[in-house]
Short mmCIF file of C-alpha atoms in Angstrom, two decimals:
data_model
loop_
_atom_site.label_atom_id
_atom_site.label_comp_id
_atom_site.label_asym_id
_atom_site.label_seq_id
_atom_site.Cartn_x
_atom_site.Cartn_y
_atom_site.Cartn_z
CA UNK A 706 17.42 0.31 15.86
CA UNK A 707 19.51 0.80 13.50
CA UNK A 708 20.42 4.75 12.37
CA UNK A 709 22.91 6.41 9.97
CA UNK A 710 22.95 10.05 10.08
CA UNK A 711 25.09 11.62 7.04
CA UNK A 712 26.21 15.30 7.05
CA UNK A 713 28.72 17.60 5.33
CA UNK A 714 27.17 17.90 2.40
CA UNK A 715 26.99 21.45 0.26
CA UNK A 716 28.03 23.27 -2.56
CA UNK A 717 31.35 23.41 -3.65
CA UNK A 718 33.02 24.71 -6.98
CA UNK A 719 34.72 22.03 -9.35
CA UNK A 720 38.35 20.78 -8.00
CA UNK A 721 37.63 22.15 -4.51
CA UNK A 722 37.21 19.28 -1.27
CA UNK A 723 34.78 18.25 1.10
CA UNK A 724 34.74 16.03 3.67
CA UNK A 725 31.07 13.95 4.60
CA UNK A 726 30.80 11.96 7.73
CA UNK A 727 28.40 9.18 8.77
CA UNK A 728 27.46 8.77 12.52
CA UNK A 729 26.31 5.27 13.24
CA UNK A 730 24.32 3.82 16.35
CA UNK A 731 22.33 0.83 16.98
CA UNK A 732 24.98 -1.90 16.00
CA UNK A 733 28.34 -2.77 16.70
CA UNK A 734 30.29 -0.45 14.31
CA UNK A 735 33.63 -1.45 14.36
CA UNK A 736 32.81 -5.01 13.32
CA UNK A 737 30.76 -3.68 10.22
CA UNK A 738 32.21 -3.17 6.65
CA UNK A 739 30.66 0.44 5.72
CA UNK A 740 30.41 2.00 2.21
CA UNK A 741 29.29 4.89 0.27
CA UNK A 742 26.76 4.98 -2.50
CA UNK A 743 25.82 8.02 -4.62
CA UNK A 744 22.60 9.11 -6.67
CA UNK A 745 23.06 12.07 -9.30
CA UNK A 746 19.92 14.13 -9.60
CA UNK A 747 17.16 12.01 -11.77
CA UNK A 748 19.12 9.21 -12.03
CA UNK A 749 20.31 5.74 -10.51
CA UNK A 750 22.27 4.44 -7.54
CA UNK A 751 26.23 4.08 -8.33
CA UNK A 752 28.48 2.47 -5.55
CA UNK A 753 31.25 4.85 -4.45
CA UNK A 754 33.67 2.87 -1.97
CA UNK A 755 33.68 0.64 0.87
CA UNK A 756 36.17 0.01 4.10
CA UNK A 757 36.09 -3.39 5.83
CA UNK A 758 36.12 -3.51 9.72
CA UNK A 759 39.83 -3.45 10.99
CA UNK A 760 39.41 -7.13 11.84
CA UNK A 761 38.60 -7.86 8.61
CA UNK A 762 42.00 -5.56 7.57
CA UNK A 763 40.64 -2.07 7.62
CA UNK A 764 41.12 -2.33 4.17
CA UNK A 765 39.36 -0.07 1.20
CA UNK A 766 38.16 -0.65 -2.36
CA UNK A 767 36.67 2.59 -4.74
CA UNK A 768 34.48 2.51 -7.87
CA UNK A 769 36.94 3.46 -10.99
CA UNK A 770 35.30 7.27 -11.21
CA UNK A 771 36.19 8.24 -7.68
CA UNK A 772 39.56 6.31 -7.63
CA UNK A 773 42.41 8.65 -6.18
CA UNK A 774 40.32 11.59 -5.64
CA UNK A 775 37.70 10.47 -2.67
CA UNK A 776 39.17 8.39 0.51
CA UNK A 777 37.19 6.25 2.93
CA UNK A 778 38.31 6.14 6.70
CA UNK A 779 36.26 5.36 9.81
CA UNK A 780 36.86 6.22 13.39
CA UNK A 781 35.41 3.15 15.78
CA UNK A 782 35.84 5.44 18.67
CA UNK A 783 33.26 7.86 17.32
CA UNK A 784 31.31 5.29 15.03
CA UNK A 785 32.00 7.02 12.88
CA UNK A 786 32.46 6.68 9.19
CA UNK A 787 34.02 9.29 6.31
CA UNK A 788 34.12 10.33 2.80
CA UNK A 789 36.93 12.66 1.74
CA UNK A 790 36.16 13.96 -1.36
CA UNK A 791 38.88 15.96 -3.47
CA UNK A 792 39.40 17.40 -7.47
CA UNK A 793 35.26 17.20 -7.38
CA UNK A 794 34.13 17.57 -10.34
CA UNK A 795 30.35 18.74 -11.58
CA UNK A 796 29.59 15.08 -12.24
CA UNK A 797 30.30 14.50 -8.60
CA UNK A 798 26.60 16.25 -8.12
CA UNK A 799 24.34 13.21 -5.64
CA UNK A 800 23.08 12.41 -2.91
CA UNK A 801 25.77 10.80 -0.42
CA UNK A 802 24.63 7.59 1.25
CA UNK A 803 26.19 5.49 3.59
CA UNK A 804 25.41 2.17 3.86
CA UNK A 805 26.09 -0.91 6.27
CA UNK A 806 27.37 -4.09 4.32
CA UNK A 807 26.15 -7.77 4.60
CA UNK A 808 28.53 -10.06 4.28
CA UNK A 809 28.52 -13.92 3.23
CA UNK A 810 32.04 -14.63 4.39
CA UNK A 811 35.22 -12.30 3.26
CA UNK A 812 32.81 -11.14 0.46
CA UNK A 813 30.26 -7.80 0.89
CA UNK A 814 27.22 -8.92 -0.72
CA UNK A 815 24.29 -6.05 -0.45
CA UNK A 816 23.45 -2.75 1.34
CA UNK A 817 21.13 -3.65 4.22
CA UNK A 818 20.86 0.01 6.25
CA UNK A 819 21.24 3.37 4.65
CA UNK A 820 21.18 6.76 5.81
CA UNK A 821 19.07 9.88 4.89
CA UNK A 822 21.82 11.12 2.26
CA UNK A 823 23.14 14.30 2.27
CA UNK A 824 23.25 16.52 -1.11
CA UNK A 825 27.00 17.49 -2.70
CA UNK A 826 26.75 19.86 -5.32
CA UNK A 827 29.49 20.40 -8.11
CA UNK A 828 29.23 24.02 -9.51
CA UNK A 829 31.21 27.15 -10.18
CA UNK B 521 32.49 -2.00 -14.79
CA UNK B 522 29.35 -0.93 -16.84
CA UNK B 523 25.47 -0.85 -15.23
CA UNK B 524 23.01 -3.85 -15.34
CA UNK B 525 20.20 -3.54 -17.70
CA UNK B 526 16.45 -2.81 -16.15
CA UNK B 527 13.74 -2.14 -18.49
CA UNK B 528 12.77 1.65 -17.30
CA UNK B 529 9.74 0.90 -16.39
CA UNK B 530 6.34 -1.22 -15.77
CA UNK B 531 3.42 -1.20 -14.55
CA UNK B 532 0.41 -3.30 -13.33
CA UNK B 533 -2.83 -3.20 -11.73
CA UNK B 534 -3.82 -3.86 -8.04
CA UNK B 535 -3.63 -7.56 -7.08
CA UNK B 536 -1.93 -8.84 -10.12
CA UNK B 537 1.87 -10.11 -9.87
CA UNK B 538 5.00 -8.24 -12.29
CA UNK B 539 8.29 -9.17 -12.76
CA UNK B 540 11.42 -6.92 -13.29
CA UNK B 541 14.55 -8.00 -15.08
CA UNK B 542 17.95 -7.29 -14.36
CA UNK B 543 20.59 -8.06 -17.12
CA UNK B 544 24.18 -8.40 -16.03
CA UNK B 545 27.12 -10.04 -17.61
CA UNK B 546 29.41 -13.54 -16.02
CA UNK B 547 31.65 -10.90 -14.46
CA UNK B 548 28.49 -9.58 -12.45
CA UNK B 549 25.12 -11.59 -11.82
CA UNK B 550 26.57 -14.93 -13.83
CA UNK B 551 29.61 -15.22 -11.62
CA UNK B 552 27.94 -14.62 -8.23
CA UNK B 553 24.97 -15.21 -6.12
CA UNK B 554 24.78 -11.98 -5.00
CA UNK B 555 22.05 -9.88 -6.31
CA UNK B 556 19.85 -7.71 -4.29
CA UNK B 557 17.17 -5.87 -4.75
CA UNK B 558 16.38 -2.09 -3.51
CA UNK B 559 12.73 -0.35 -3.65
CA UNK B 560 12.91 3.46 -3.08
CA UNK B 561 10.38 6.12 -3.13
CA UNK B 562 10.19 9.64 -4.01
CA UNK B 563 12.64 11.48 -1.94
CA UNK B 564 13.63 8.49 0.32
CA UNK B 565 16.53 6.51 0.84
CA UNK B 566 16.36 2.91 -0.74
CA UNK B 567 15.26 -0.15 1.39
CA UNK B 568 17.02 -3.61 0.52
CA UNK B 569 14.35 -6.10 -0.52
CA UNK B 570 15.96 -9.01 -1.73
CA UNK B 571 19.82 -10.29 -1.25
CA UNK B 572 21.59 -13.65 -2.21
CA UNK B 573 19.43 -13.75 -4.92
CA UNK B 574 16.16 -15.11 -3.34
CA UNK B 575 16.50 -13.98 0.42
CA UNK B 576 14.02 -11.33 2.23
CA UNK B 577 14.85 -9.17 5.16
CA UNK B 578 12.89 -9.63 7.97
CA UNK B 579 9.89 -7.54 7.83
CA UNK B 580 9.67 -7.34 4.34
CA UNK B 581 6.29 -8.75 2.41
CA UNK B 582 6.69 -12.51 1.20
CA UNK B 583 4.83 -10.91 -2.10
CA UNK B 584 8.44 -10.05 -2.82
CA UNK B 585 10.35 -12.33 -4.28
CA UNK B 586 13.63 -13.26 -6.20
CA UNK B 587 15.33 -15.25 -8.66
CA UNK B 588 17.89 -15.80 -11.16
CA UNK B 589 18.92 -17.98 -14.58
CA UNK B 590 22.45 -17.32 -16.29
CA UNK B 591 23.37 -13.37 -16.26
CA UNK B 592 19.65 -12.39 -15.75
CA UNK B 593 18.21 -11.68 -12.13
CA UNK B 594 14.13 -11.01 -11.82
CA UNK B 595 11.98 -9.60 -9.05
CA UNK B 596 8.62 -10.68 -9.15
CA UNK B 597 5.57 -8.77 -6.77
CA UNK B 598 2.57 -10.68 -6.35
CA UNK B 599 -0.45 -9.24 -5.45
CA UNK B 600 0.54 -5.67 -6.32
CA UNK B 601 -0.53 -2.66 -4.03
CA UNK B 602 -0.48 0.65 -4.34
CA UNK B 603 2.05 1.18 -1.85
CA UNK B 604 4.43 -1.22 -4.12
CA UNK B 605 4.70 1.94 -6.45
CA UNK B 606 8.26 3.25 -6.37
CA UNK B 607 11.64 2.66 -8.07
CA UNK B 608 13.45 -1.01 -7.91
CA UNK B 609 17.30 -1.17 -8.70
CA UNK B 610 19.24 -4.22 -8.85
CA UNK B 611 22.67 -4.75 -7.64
CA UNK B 612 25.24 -7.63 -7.70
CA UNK B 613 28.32 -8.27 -6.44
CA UNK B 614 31.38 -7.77 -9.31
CA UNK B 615 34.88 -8.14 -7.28
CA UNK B 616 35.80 -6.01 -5.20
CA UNK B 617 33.11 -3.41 -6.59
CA UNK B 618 29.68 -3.61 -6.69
CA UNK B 619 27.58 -3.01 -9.62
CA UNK B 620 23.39 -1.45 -9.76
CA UNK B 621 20.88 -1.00 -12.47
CA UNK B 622 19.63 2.15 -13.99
CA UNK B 623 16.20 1.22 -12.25
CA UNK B 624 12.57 0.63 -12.74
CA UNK B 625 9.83 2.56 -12.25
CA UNK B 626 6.97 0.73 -10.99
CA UNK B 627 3.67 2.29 -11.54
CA UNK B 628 0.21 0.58 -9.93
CA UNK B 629 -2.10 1.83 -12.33
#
């Protein structure tokens, strides 16, 4: 079976850090392309960021709002995925998901196992 | 890239079939076959439905089901129960990012 566990999650003022982590079991991690989606309070689902398995290039992509303040890195030793959050800002306020990816080739194509979530909240 | 267009909500009655929209643009749902489908309830993580469009899951009810025409993806439940009621958000795939809907709220009246 399949099982994400996030954690890290908690309050933190506006332009301060915080660093989430995603243990993963049931599935061969380091083959899987992992990513992050978010949920404000009351609202919809917004995709964060994503890092392909390092066969696939270890490589990472980030929605424009969170591009060159969060950073997605995974340790396949401790199946283990991250989110390193920085300059948060209030509008940073969701739940944290992470997510396994499908994929149809070199192309991610839905979100087929998600986590609990863990809460982040922006506020001075 | 901006959010694909659900109506907010809809509703329908035990037994009968609905269908949600999802309204996306050629750089979104028109450019790929890549749409999904999420359901999520009150205080619980979301659960894909559909992918590629028209594909289940395994496990998942074959009352569920998907299409698409142009830039505009639909989910369709047949034989509605109450259990059905929740949330639905669309996704698709918009290179390299991915893209959802606000959501719809599905009531089973």
């Amino acid at each position: 079976e399949v099982q994400l566990v996030e954690s890290g999650g908690g309050l933190v003022k506006p332009g301060g850090s915080l660093r989430l982590s995603c243990v993963a079991s049931g599935f061969i991690f380091d083959k899987a392309w992992m990513s992050w989606v978010r949920q404000a309070p009351g609202k919809g689902l917004e995709w964060v960021g994503r890092v392909k398995s390092d066969t696939d290039g270890g490589t990472t992509d980030y929605a424009a709002p969170v591009k060159g303040r969060f950073i997605i890195s995974r340790d396949d030793s401790r199946n283990t995925l991250y989110l390193q959050m920085n300059s948060l800002r209030t509008d940073d306020t969701a739940v944290y998901y992470c997510t396994t990816d499908m994929k149809d080739r070199a192309v991610a194509t839905a979100f087929d196992h998600w986590g609990q979530g863990t809460p982040v909240t922006v506020s001075s | 890239q901006s959010a694909l267009t659900q109506p907010a909500s809809v509703s329908g009655s035990p037994g009968q079939s609905i269908t949600i929209s999802c309204t996306g643009t050629s750089s979104d749902i028109g450019g790929y076959n890549y749409v999904s489908w999420y359901q999520q309830h009150p205080g619980k993580a979301p659960k894909l439905m559909i992918y590629d469009v028209t594909k289940r899951p395994s496990g998942v009810s074959n009352r569920f089901s998907g299409s698409k025409s142009g830039n505009m993806a639909s989910l369709t439940i047949s034989g509605l129960q109450t259990e059905d009621e929740a949330d639905y958000y669309c996704s698709s795939y918009a290179t390299p990012s991915h893209v959802f809907g606000g959501g719809t709220t599905l009531t089973v009246l």
